[in-house]
Amino acid sequence: MSRSAPPLHDIATFVSVAQNASFTRAAEQLGTNKSNVGKAVQRLENRLGTRLFQRTTRAVRLTEDGETYLEAARAALEGLSEAEVALSARRDEPNGRVRIDAPIGFGRLLLPMLAALRTEYPKVLPELSLNDRQSDAVGEGFDVVVRAGELPPDSDMTVRKLYDIRLGLFAAPTYLARNPIHSVADLREAEGVVFRSGSGQLRPWTIHESGRTFQIAPKPSLITGDGRAYVEAAINGFGIAQIYDRVAEPHVASGELVHLLPDADVKGPPVHALIPVGRRMPPKTRVVIEALANLFRPPTRI
């Protein structure tokens, strides 16, 4: 049957006596008295079943067994010291895996940000999950959850608002070549990519015109409940889609989508970053949160 390891205090005391060749000087170094030092060495000797020092009135010398044990004890204490330094560095330096959950439509937006983050912090490993369902951040072990929309009360999460979405109408140049849009009135006959929400309802377009906000139910050309497919359908010319401004930005920049009737844009839901509470936020999570904040700051009109 294996025995438990000897107390580190006794090992450190033994090493101090050996280095100082004196119980008295070891006691001074350790901030204790000679009696406590002697008891610690005696406990270690009793445990090992051998004498570690030859003691005389004039000198304290290691025995052969003591010399063998000193070499192992020094290596063990040095290893522990190096581990403490490494762990301290990890607490201060962003290091490790960060599990991120975000809406599917945000994928193309987040990937360049995460690539830049990896360049700046190569020891941080992002693990990105993209889905449009309301995941259980704590139960599923996510470090950061990005959510669009109003949040239900949740005592298990710390919330940081990132920005307020604007919703705009977008379509591919190929669709607009066949179906030009010049005014809000043209939207009533236009074909649209329609999103089916988790509740099963088809989401109408919300439009702003002449100081009022109203909804239009477009003529569906494709119905989907997948955020990525929703954007890709618009890119592929299925029809007009109402898309989050920041999600649409890279597609507008690449020429895949055209922003229609910017004055008809409406304010959408807020975007939040959620972090499980109950523990100190590690540096690896903090740099991801800051990168998200920078990504969405400031919100822009397109």
PDB file of C-alpha atoms in Angstrom:
ATOM      1  CA  MET A   1       0.000   0.000   0.000  1.00  0.00           C
ATOM      2  CA  SER A   2       1.499   3.374  -0.999  1.00  0.00           C
ATOM      3  CA  ARG A   3       2.033   6.081   1.584  1.00  0.00           C
ATOM      4  CA  SER A   4       1.176   9.712   1.208  1.00  0.00           C
ATOM      5  CA  ALA A   5       3.989  12.069   0.266  1.00  0.00           C
ATOM      6  CA  PRO A   6       5.946  13.736   3.109  1.00  0.00           C
ATOM      7  CA  PRO A   7       4.951  17.312   3.936  1.00  0.00           C
ATOM      8  CA  LEU A   8       6.685  19.855   1.704  1.00  0.00           C
ATOM      9  CA  HIS A   9       7.487  21.897   4.805  1.00  0.00           C
ATOM     10  CA  ASP A  10       9.638  19.065   6.197  1.00  0.00           C
ATOM     11  CA  ILE A  11      11.423  18.593   2.861  1.00  0.00           C
ATOM     12  CA  ALA A  12      12.122  22.334   2.544  1.00  0.00           C
ATOM     13  CA  THR A  13      13.417  22.401   6.130  1.00  0.00           C
ATOM     14  CA  PHE A  14      15.765  19.476   5.440  1.00  0.00           C
ATOM     15  CA  VAL A  15      17.125  21.226   2.329  1.00  0.00           C
ATOM     16  CA  SER A  16      17.715  24.433   4.317  1.00  0.00           C
ATOM     17  CA  VAL A  17      19.652  22.563   7.026  1.00  0.00           C
ATOM     18  CA  ALA A  18      21.746  20.803   4.385  1.00  0.00           C
ATOM     19  CA  GLN A  19      22.534  24.053   2.550  1.00  0.00           C
ATOM     20  CA  ASN A  20      23.425  25.906   5.758  1.00  0.00           C
ATOM     21  CA  ALA A  21      25.095  22.922   7.483  1.00  0.00           C
ATOM     22  CA  SER A  22      23.388  24.233  10.599  1.00  0.00           C
ATOM     23  CA  PHE A  23      20.057  23.815  12.363  1.00  0.00           C
ATOM     24  CA  THR A  24      20.410  27.281  13.881  1.00  0.00           C
ATOM     25  CA  ARG A  25      21.050  29.080  10.572  1.00  0.00           C
ATOM     26  CA  ALA A  26      18.254  27.087   8.905  1.00  0.00           C
ATOM     27  CA  ALA A  27      15.856  28.232  11.633  1.00  0.00           C
ATOM     28  CA  GLU A  28      16.881  31.865  11.048  1.00  0.00           C
ATOM     29  CA  GLN A  29      16.402  31.479   7.290  1.00  0.00           C
ATOM     30  CA  LEU A  30      12.971  29.908   7.725  1.00  0.00           C
ATOM     31  CA  GLY A  31      11.815  32.329  10.402  1.00  0.00           C
ATOM     32  CA  THR A  32      11.269  29.663  13.060  1.00  0.00           C
ATOM     33  CA  ASN A  33      13.196  28.201  15.995  1.00  0.00           C
ATOM     34  CA  LYS A  34      15.819  25.471  16.198  1.00  0.00           C
ATOM     35  CA  SER A  35      13.441  23.075  17.978  1.00  0.00           C
ATOM     36  CA  ASN A  36      10.898  23.179  15.110  1.00  0.00           C
ATOM     37  CA  VAL A  37      13.661  22.602  12.561  1.00  0.00           C
ATOM     38  CA  GLY A  38      14.908  19.595  14.505  1.00  0.00           C
ATOM     39  CA  LYS A  39      11.405  18.120  14.768  1.00  0.00           C
ATOM     40  CA  ALA A  40      10.826  18.517  11.015  1.00  0.00           C
ATOM     41  CA  VAL A  41      14.072  16.703  10.171  1.00  0.00           C
ATOM     42  CA  GLN A  42      13.299  13.986  12.713  1.00  0.00           C
ATOM     43  CA  ARG A  43       9.861  13.392  11.194  1.00  0.00           C
ATOM     44  CA  LEU A  44      11.452  13.011   7.774  1.00  0.00           C
ATOM     45  CA  GLU A  45      14.110  10.624   9.094  1.00  0.00           C
ATOM     46  CA  ASN A  46      11.473   8.526  10.856  1.00  0.00           C
ATOM     47  CA  ARG A  47       9.425   8.387   7.693  1.00  0.00           C
ATOM     48  CA  LEU A  48      12.405   7.373   5.544  1.00  0.00           C
ATOM     49  CA  GLY A  49      13.805   4.975   8.162  1.00  0.00           C
ATOM     50  CA  THR A  50      17.303   6.372   7.914  1.00  0.00           C
ATOM     51  CA  ARG A  51      19.473   9.146   9.301  1.00  0.00           C
ATOM     52  CA  LEU A  52      19.977  12.101   7.001  1.00  0.00           C
ATOM     53  CA  PHE A  53      22.565  13.995   9.095  1.00  0.00           C
ATOM     54  CA  GLN A  54      25.520  13.194  11.261  1.00  0.00           C
ATOM     55  CA  ARG A  55      25.261  15.591  14.193  1.00  0.00           C
ATOM     56  CA  THR A  56      28.127  16.579  16.476  1.00  0.00           C
ATOM     57  CA  THR A  57      28.555  19.522  18.813  1.00  0.00           C
ATOM     58  CA  ARG A  58      30.725  21.175  16.182  1.00  0.00           C
ATOM     59  CA  ALA A  59      29.175  20.266  12.794  1.00  0.00           C
ATOM     60  CA  VAL A  60      26.162  18.965  10.890  1.00  0.00           C
ATOM     61  CA  ARG A  61      27.026  16.776   7.905  1.00  0.00           C
ATOM     62  CA  LEU A  62      24.904  14.824   5.469  1.00  0.00           C
ATOM     63  CA  THR A  63      25.035  11.044   5.578  1.00  0.00           C
ATOM     64  CA  GLU A  64      25.307   9.104   2.337  1.00  0.00           C
ATOM     65  CA  ASP A  65      21.526   8.595   2.390  1.00  0.00           C
ATOM     66  CA  GLY A  66      21.154  12.295   3.163  1.00  0.00           C
ATOM     67  CA  GLU A  67      23.167  13.238   0.084  1.00  0.00           C
ATOM     68  CA  THR A  68      20.995  10.979  -2.085  1.00  0.00           C
ATOM     69  CA  TYR A  69      17.801  12.440  -0.653  1.00  0.00           C
ATOM     70  CA  LEU A  70      19.065  16.026  -0.962  1.00  0.00           C
ATOM     71  CA  GLU A  71      19.553  15.648  -4.716  1.00  0.00           C
ATOM     72  CA  ALA A  72      15.982  14.389  -5.151  1.00  0.00           C
ATOM     73  CA  ALA A  73      14.518  16.980  -2.759  1.00  0.00           C
ATOM     74  CA  ARG A  74      16.216  19.879  -4.565  1.00  0.00           C
ATOM     75  CA  ALA A  75      14.935  18.637  -7.939  1.00  0.00           C
ATOM     76  CA  ALA A  76      11.408  18.305  -6.546  1.00  0.00           C
ATOM     77  CA  LEU A  77      11.376  21.785  -4.992  1.00  0.00           C
ATOM     78  CA  GLU A  78      12.867  23.352  -8.127  1.00  0.00           C
ATOM     79  CA  GLY A  79      10.212  21.617 -10.240  1.00  0.00           C
ATOM     80  CA  LEU A  80       7.443  22.964  -8.020  1.00  0.00           C
ATOM     81  CA  SER A  81       8.950  26.448  -8.153  1.00  0.00           C
ATOM     82  CA  GLU A  82       9.084  26.332 -11.957  1.00  0.00           C
ATOM     83  CA  ALA A  83       5.466  25.140 -12.047  1.00  0.00           C
ATOM     84  CA  GLU A  84       4.395  28.056  -9.842  1.00  0.00           C
ATOM     85  CA  VAL A  85       6.148  30.501 -12.155  1.00  0.00           C
ATOM     86  CA  ALA A  86       4.493  28.896 -15.201  1.00  0.00           C
ATOM     87  CA  LEU A  87       1.047  28.969 -13.613  1.00  0.00           C
ATOM     88  CA  SER A  88       1.517  32.583 -12.559  1.00  0.00           C
ATOM     89  CA  ALA A  89       2.460  33.460 -16.136  1.00  0.00           C
ATOM     90  CA  ARG A  90      -0.630  31.682 -17.410  1.00  0.00           C
ATOM     91  CA  ARG A  91      -2.800  33.710 -15.071  1.00  0.00           C
ATOM     92  CA  ASP A  92      -1.340  36.915 -16.499  1.00  0.00           C
ATOM     93  CA  GLU A  93      -0.884  35.895 -20.155  1.00  0.00           C
ATOM     94  CA  PRO A  94      -3.819  34.932 -22.399  1.00  0.00           C
ATOM     95  CA  ASN A  95      -3.424  31.197 -22.800  1.00  0.00           C
ATOM     96  CA  GLY A  96      -5.743  28.296 -23.535  1.00  0.00           C
ATOM     97  CA  ARG A  97      -8.966  27.374 -25.301  1.00  0.00           C
ATOM     98  CA  VAL A  98     -11.934  29.766 -25.395  1.00  0.00           C
ATOM     99  CA  ARG A  99     -15.275  28.227 -26.396  1.00  0.00           C
ATOM    100  CA  ILE A 100     -17.463  30.764 -28.231  1.00  0.00           C
ATOM    101  CA  ASP A 101     -21.090  30.332 -29.270  1.00  0.00           C
ATOM    102  CA  ALA A 102     -22.628  32.788 -31.762  1.00  0.00           C
ATOM    103  CA  PRO A 103     -25.487  33.066 -34.291  1.00  0.00           C
ATOM    104  CA  ILE A 104     -24.814  31.335 -37.594  1.00  0.00           C
ATOM    105  CA  GLY A 105     -25.011  34.567 -39.564  1.00  0.00           C
ATOM    106  CA  PHE A 106     -22.140  36.024 -37.546  1.00  0.00           C
ATOM    107  CA  GLY A 107     -19.654  33.390 -38.726  1.00  0.00           C
ATOM    108  CA  ARG A 108     -18.128  35.342 -41.595  1.00  0.00           C
ATOM    109  CA  LEU A 109     -17.962  38.415 -39.373  1.00  0.00           C
ATOM    110  CA  LEU A 110     -16.197  36.691 -36.471  1.00  0.00           C
ATOM    111  CA  LEU A 111     -13.631  34.633 -38.375  1.00  0.00           C
ATOM    112  CA  PRO A 112     -11.414  37.571 -39.470  1.00  0.00           C
ATOM    113  CA  MET A 113     -11.543  38.883 -35.889  1.00  0.00           C
ATOM    114  CA  LEU A 114     -10.470  35.510 -34.497  1.00  0.00           C
ATOM    115  CA  ALA A 115      -7.672  35.248 -37.068  1.00  0.00           C
ATOM    116  CA  ALA A 116      -6.327  38.636 -35.922  1.00  0.00           C
ATOM    117  CA  LEU A 117      -6.687  37.529 -32.301  1.00  0.00           C
ATOM    118  CA  ARG A 118      -4.613  34.414 -32.987  1.00  0.00           C
ATOM    119  CA  THR A 119      -1.888  36.551 -34.531  1.00  0.00           C
ATOM    120  CA  GLU A 120      -1.727  38.762 -31.449  1.00  0.00           C
ATOM    121  CA  TYR A 121      -2.236  35.971 -28.906  1.00  0.00           C
ATOM    122  CA  PRO A 122      -0.967  32.716 -30.469  1.00  0.00           C
ATOM    123  CA  LYS A 123      -1.490  30.777 -27.225  1.00  0.00           C
ATOM    124  CA  VAL A 124      -5.243  31.442 -27.303  1.00  0.00           C
ATOM    125  CA  LEU A 125      -7.208  28.720 -29.113  1.00  0.00           C
ATOM    126  CA  PRO A 126     -10.729  29.768 -30.188  1.00  0.00           C
ATOM    127  CA  GLU A 127     -13.366  27.065 -30.517  1.00  0.00           C
ATOM    128  CA  LEU A 128     -16.298  28.516 -32.444  1.00  0.00           C
ATOM    129  CA  SER A 129     -19.806  27.082 -32.402  1.00  0.00           C
ATOM    130  CA  LEU A 130     -22.377  28.646 -34.746  1.00  0.00           C
ATOM    131  CA  ASN A 131     -26.079  28.072 -34.224  1.00  0.00           C
ATOM    132  CA  ASP A 132     -29.315  30.030 -34.008  1.00  0.00           C
ATOM    133  CA  ARG A 133     -30.771  28.244 -30.986  1.00  0.00           C
ATOM    134  CA  GLN A 134     -30.577  29.529 -27.419  1.00  0.00           C
ATOM    135  CA  SER A 135     -27.779  27.384 -26.004  1.00  0.00           C
ATOM    136  CA  ASP A 136     -27.211  26.703 -22.318  1.00  0.00           C
ATOM    137  CA  ALA A 137     -23.944  28.595 -21.915  1.00  0.00           C
ATOM    138  CA  VAL A 138     -23.129  27.211 -18.479  1.00  0.00           C
ATOM    139  CA  GLY A 139     -24.369  23.664 -19.042  1.00  0.00           C
ATOM    140  CA  GLU A 140     -22.593  23.331 -22.396  1.00  0.00           C
ATOM    141  CA  GLY A 141     -19.354  24.826 -21.133  1.00  0.00           C
ATOM    142  CA  PHE A 142     -19.126  27.954 -23.291  1.00  0.00           C
ATOM    143  CA  ASP A 143     -16.802  30.746 -22.172  1.00  0.00           C
ATOM    144  CA  VAL A 144     -18.447  33.463 -24.301  1.00  0.00           C
ATOM    145  CA  VAL A 145     -21.909  33.490 -25.891  1.00  0.00           C
ATOM    146  CA  VAL A 146     -22.869  36.148 -28.450  1.00  0.00           C
ATOM    147  CA  ARG A 147     -26.603  36.764 -28.665  1.00  0.00           C
ATOM    148  CA  ALA A 148     -28.786  39.114 -30.701  1.00  0.00           C
ATOM    149  CA  GLY A 149     -32.071  40.106 -29.102  1.00  0.00           C
ATOM    150  CA  GLU A 150     -33.479  40.950 -25.721  1.00  0.00           C
ATOM    151  CA  LEU A 151     -32.217  38.626 -23.011  1.00  0.00           C
ATOM    152  CA  PRO A 152     -34.278  36.822 -20.402  1.00  0.00           C
ATOM    153  CA  PRO A 153     -33.124  37.297 -16.793  1.00  0.00           C
ATOM    154  CA  ASP A 154     -30.245  34.887 -16.135  1.00  0.00           C
ATOM    155  CA  SER A 155     -28.389  34.996 -12.838  1.00  0.00           C
ATOM    156  CA  ASP A 156     -25.720  32.664 -14.191  1.00  0.00           C
ATOM    157  CA  MET A 157     -24.431  35.140 -16.786  1.00  0.00           C
ATOM    158  CA  THR A 158     -22.602  38.439 -16.870  1.00  0.00           C
ATOM    159  CA  VAL A 159     -23.830  40.549 -19.798  1.00  0.00           C
ATOM    160  CA  ARG A 160     -21.867  43.053 -21.849  1.00  0.00           C
ATOM    161  CA  LYS A 161     -23.712  44.979 -24.540  1.00  0.00           C
ATOM    162  CA  LEU A 162     -21.755  45.161 -27.795  1.00  0.00           C
ATOM    163  CA  TYR A 163     -23.985  47.267 -30.064  1.00  0.00           C
ATOM    164  CA  ASP A 164     -27.483  47.879 -31.422  1.00  0.00           C
ATOM    165  CA  ILE A 165     -28.167  46.201 -34.736  1.00  0.00           C
ATOM    166  CA  ARG A 166     -29.693  47.984 -37.692  1.00  0.00           C
ATOM    167  CA  LEU A 167     -31.712  45.967 -40.170  1.00  0.00           C
ATOM    168  CA  GLY A 168     -31.379  46.748 -43.865  1.00  0.00           C
ATOM    169  CA  LEU A 169     -32.649  45.334 -47.140  1.00  0.00           C
ATOM    170  CA  PHE A 170     -30.079  43.637 -49.376  1.00  0.00           C
ATOM    171  CA  ALA A 171     -30.128  41.800 -52.667  1.00  0.00           C
ATOM    172  CA  ALA A 172     -27.676  40.427 -55.214  1.00  0.00           C
ATOM    173  CA  PRO A 173     -26.836  42.480 -58.327  1.00  0.00           C
ATOM    174  CA  THR A 174     -28.174  39.607 -60.462  1.00  0.00           C
ATOM    175  CA  TYR A 175     -31.609  39.843 -58.799  1.00  0.00           C
ATOM    176  CA  LEU A 176     -31.703  43.643 -59.074  1.00  0.00           C
ATOM    177  CA  ALA A 177     -30.825  43.466 -62.781  1.00  0.00           C
ATOM    178  CA  ARG A 178     -34.106  41.564 -63.264  1.00  0.00           C
ATOM    179  CA  ASN A 179     -36.113  43.354 -60.586  1.00  0.00           C
ATOM    180  CA  PRO A 180     -34.936  46.941 -60.007  1.00  0.00           C
ATOM    181  CA  ILE A 181     -36.031  48.519 -56.727  1.00  0.00           C
ATOM    182  CA  HIS A 182     -36.412  52.316 -56.654  1.00  0.00           C
ATOM    183  CA  SER A 183     -38.853  52.907 -53.785  1.00  0.00           C
ATOM    184  CA  VAL A 184     -40.571  51.267 -50.828  1.00  0.00           C
ATOM    185  CA  ALA A 185     -43.631  50.807 -53.043  1.00  0.00           C
ATOM    186  CA  ASP A 186     -41.603  48.471 -55.278  1.00  0.00           C
ATOM    187  CA  LEU A 187     -41.029  46.152 -52.296  1.00  0.00           C
ATOM    188  CA  ARG A 188     -44.667  45.062 -52.238  1.00  0.00           C
ATOM    189  CA  GLU A 189     -44.230  43.150 -55.486  1.00  0.00           C
ATOM    190  CA  ALA A 190     -40.674  42.001 -54.837  1.00  0.00           C
ATOM    191  CA  GLU A 191     -39.613  38.438 -54.059  1.00  0.00           C
ATOM    192  CA  GLY A 192     -37.937  37.875 -50.736  1.00  0.00           C
ATOM    193  CA  VAL A 193     -35.883  35.343 -48.850  1.00  0.00           C
ATOM    194  CA  VAL A 194     -38.008  34.693 -45.770  1.00  0.00           C
ATOM    195  CA  PHE A 195     -36.700  33.580 -42.388  1.00  0.00           C
ATOM    196  CA  ARG A 196     -38.710  31.092 -40.326  1.00  0.00           C
ATOM    197  CA  SER A 197     -38.101  31.730 -36.623  1.00  0.00           C
ATOM    198  CA  GLY A 198     -37.793  29.062 -33.937  1.00  0.00           C
ATOM    199  CA  SER A 199     -41.477  29.540 -33.124  1.00  0.00           C
ATOM    200  CA  GLY A 200     -42.382  28.595 -36.703  1.00  0.00           C
ATOM    201  CA  GLN A 201     -43.503  32.073 -37.756  1.00  0.00           C
ATOM    202  CA  LEU A 202     -42.363  33.671 -40.992  1.00  0.00           C
ATOM    203  CA  ARG A 203     -40.542  36.906 -40.267  1.00  0.00           C
ATOM    204  CA  PRO A 204     -41.823  39.965 -42.193  1.00  0.00           C
ATOM    205  CA  TRP A 205     -39.671  42.904 -43.234  1.00  0.00           C
ATOM    206  CA  THR A 206     -39.847  45.915 -40.937  1.00  0.00           C
ATOM    207  CA  ILE A 207     -39.650  49.161 -42.937  1.00  0.00           C
ATOM    208  CA  HIS A 208     -39.186  52.816 -42.030  1.00  0.00           C
ATOM    209  CA  GLU A 209     -40.681  55.457 -44.327  1.00  0.00           C
ATOM    210  CA  SER A 210     -41.780  59.069 -43.813  1.00  0.00           C
ATOM    211  CA  GLY A 211     -41.445  58.949 -40.042  1.00  0.00           C
ATOM    212  CA  ARG A 212     -43.406  55.746 -39.559  1.00  0.00           C
ATOM    213  CA  THR A 213     -42.454  52.074 -39.182  1.00  0.00           C
ATOM    214  CA  PHE A 214     -44.533  49.242 -40.622  1.00  0.00           C
ATOM    215  CA  GLN A 215     -44.188  45.666 -41.846  1.00  0.00           C
ATOM    216  CA  ILE A 216     -44.342  44.048 -45.255  1.00  0.00           C
ATOM    217  CA  ALA A 217     -44.832  40.330 -45.780  1.00  0.00           C
ATOM    218  CA  PRO A 218     -42.745  39.642 -48.895  1.00  0.00           C
ATOM    219  CA  LYS A 219     -43.617  37.162 -51.609  1.00  0.00           C
ATOM    220  CA  PRO A 220     -41.379  34.196 -50.613  1.00  0.00           C
ATOM    221  CA  SER A 221     -38.869  32.866 -53.098  1.00  0.00           C
ATOM    222  CA  LEU A 222     -37.159  30.735 -50.435  1.00  0.00           C
ATOM    223  CA  ILE A 223     -37.954  30.011 -46.784  1.00  0.00           C
ATOM    224  CA  THR A 224     -35.241  28.967 -44.338  1.00  0.00           C
ATOM    225  CA  GLY A 225     -34.584  28.902 -40.612  1.00  0.00           C
ATOM    226  CA  ASP A 226     -30.812  28.812 -41.038  1.00  0.00           C
ATOM    227  CA  GLY A 227     -29.006  32.154 -40.711  1.00  0.00           C
ATOM    228  CA  ARG A 228     -26.161  31.198 -43.024  1.00  0.00           C
ATOM    229  CA  ALA A 229     -28.501  29.871 -45.725  1.00  0.00           C
ATOM    230  CA  TYR A 230     -30.618  33.028 -45.400  1.00  0.00           C
ATOM    231  CA  VAL A 231     -27.680  35.277 -46.331  1.00  0.00           C
ATOM    232  CA  GLU A 232     -26.345  32.873 -48.975  1.00  0.00           C
ATOM    233  CA  ALA A 233     -29.768  32.727 -50.632  1.00  0.00           C
ATOM    234  CA  ALA A 234     -29.755  36.504 -51.035  1.00  0.00           C
ATOM    235  CA  ILE A 235     -26.222  36.347 -52.464  1.00  0.00           C
ATOM    236  CA  ASN A 236     -27.372  33.708 -54.950  1.00  0.00           C
ATOM    237  CA  GLY A 237     -30.136  35.908 -56.298  1.00  0.00           C
ATOM    238  CA  PHE A 238     -33.220  34.348 -54.705  1.00  0.00           C
ATOM    239  CA  GLY A 239     -34.544  37.769 -53.746  1.00  0.00           C
ATOM    240  CA  ILE A 240     -34.339  40.533 -51.171  1.00  0.00           C
ATOM    241  CA  ALA A 241     -33.406  39.722 -47.570  1.00  0.00           C
ATOM    242  CA  GLN A 242     -33.507  41.883 -44.461  1.00  0.00           C
ATOM    243  CA  ILE A 243     -30.101  41.327 -42.851  1.00  0.00           C
ATOM    244  CA  TYR A 244     -28.206  42.646 -39.833  1.00  0.00           C
ATOM    245  CA  ASP A 245     -26.014  45.556 -40.945  1.00  0.00           C
ATOM    246  CA  ARG A 246     -22.736  44.162 -39.624  1.00  0.00           C
ATOM    247  CA  VAL A 247     -23.426  40.731 -41.115  1.00  0.00           C
ATOM    248  CA  ALA A 248     -24.094  42.266 -44.529  1.00  0.00           C
ATOM    249  CA  GLU A 249     -21.054  44.606 -44.520  1.00  0.00           C
ATOM    250  CA  PRO A 250     -18.442  42.168 -45.877  1.00  0.00           C
ATOM    251  CA  HIS A 251     -20.810  41.006 -48.616  1.00  0.00           C
ATOM    252  CA  VAL A 252     -21.495  44.587 -49.677  1.00  0.00           C
ATOM    253  CA  ALA A 253     -17.754  45.292 -49.687  1.00  0.00           C
ATOM    254  CA  SER A 254     -17.154  42.253 -51.937  1.00  0.00           C
ATOM    255  CA  GLY A 255     -19.937  43.255 -54.344  1.00  0.00           C
ATOM    256  CA  GLU A 256     -22.039  40.170 -53.563  1.00  0.00           C
ATOM    257  CA  LEU A 257     -24.890  42.250 -52.134  1.00  0.00           C
ATOM    258  CA  VAL A 258     -26.304  45.727 -52.699  1.00  0.00           C
ATOM    259  CA  HIS A 259     -27.827  47.796 -49.896  1.00  0.00           C
ATOM    260  CA  LEU A 260     -31.331  48.896 -50.947  1.00  0.00           C
ATOM    261  CA  LEU A 261     -33.146  52.009 -49.751  1.00  0.00           C
ATOM    262  CA  PRO A 262     -30.882  52.883 -46.778  1.00  0.00           C
ATOM    263  CA  ASP A 263     -33.459  55.351 -45.465  1.00  0.00           C
ATOM    264  CA  ALA A 264     -35.804  52.394 -44.921  1.00  0.00           C
ATOM    265  CA  ASP A 265     -33.406  50.778 -42.421  1.00  0.00           C
ATOM    266  CA  VAL A 266     -34.771  50.167 -38.928  1.00  0.00           C
ATOM    267  CA  LYS A 267     -33.270  49.655 -35.513  1.00  0.00           C
ATOM    268  CA  GLY A 268     -32.900  45.985 -34.696  1.00  0.00           C
ATOM    269  CA  PRO A 269     -32.201  44.060 -31.498  1.00  0.00           C
ATOM    270  CA  PRO A 270     -29.113  44.620 -29.341  1.00  0.00           C
ATOM    271  CA  VAL A 271     -26.133  42.272 -29.475  1.00  0.00           C
ATOM    272  CA  HIS A 272     -24.699  41.077 -26.173  1.00  0.00           C
ATOM    273  CA  ALA A 273     -21.725  39.031 -25.055  1.00  0.00           C
ATOM    274  CA  LEU A 274     -22.600  36.719 -22.168  1.00  0.00           C
ATOM    275  CA  ILE A 275     -19.999  35.275 -19.810  1.00  0.00           C
ATOM    276  CA  PRO A 276     -20.683  32.711 -17.065  1.00  0.00           C
ATOM    277  CA  VAL A 277     -20.330  34.285 -13.618  1.00  0.00           C
ATOM    278  CA  GLY A 278     -18.956  32.837 -10.412  1.00  0.00           C
ATOM    279  CA  ARG A 279     -15.281  32.913 -11.257  1.00  0.00           C
ATOM    280  CA  ARG A 280     -12.585  35.412 -12.102  1.00  0.00           C
ATOM    281  CA  MET A 281     -12.525  36.090 -15.831  1.00  0.00           C
ATOM    282  CA  PRO A 282      -9.253  34.654 -17.184  1.00  0.00           C
ATOM    283  CA  PRO A 283      -7.102  36.737 -19.556  1.00  0.00           C
ATOM    284  CA  LYS A 284      -7.930  34.427 -22.501  1.00  0.00           C
ATOM    285  CA  THR A 285     -11.642  35.258 -22.149  1.00  0.00           C
ATOM    286  CA  ARG A 286     -10.988  38.949 -21.539  1.00  0.00           C
ATOM    287  CA  VAL A 287      -9.075  39.387 -24.814  1.00  0.00           C
ATOM    288  CA  VAL A 288     -11.918  37.709 -26.735  1.00  0.00           C
ATOM    289  CA  ILE A 289     -14.467  40.036 -25.134  1.00  0.00           C
ATOM    290  CA  GLU A 290     -12.325  43.076 -25.975  1.00  0.00           C
ATOM    291  CA  ALA A 291     -11.905  41.867 -29.561  1.00  0.00           C
ATOM    292  CA  LEU A 292     -15.688  41.532 -29.873  1.00  0.00           C
ATOM    293  CA  ALA A 293     -16.185  45.015 -28.441  1.00  0.00           C
ATOM    294  CA  ASN A 294     -13.693  46.446 -30.937  1.00  0.00           C
ATOM    295  CA  LEU A 295     -15.323  44.544 -33.799  1.00  0.00           C
ATOM    296  CA  PHE A 296     -18.684  46.152 -33.109  1.00  0.00           C
ATOM    297  CA  ARG A 297     -17.357  49.615 -32.215  1.00  0.00           C
ATOM    298  CA  PRO A 298     -18.527  51.954 -33.555  1.00  0.00           C
ATOM    299  CA  PRO A 299     -21.665  50.718 -35.328  1.00  0.00           C
ATOM    300  CA  THR A 300     -21.747  51.910 -38.905  1.00  0.00           C
ATOM    301  CA  ARG A 301     -24.427  52.601 -41.474  1.00  0.00           C
ATOM    302  CA  ILE A 302     -23.898  51.035 -44.875  1.00  0.00           C
TER     303      ILE A 302
END
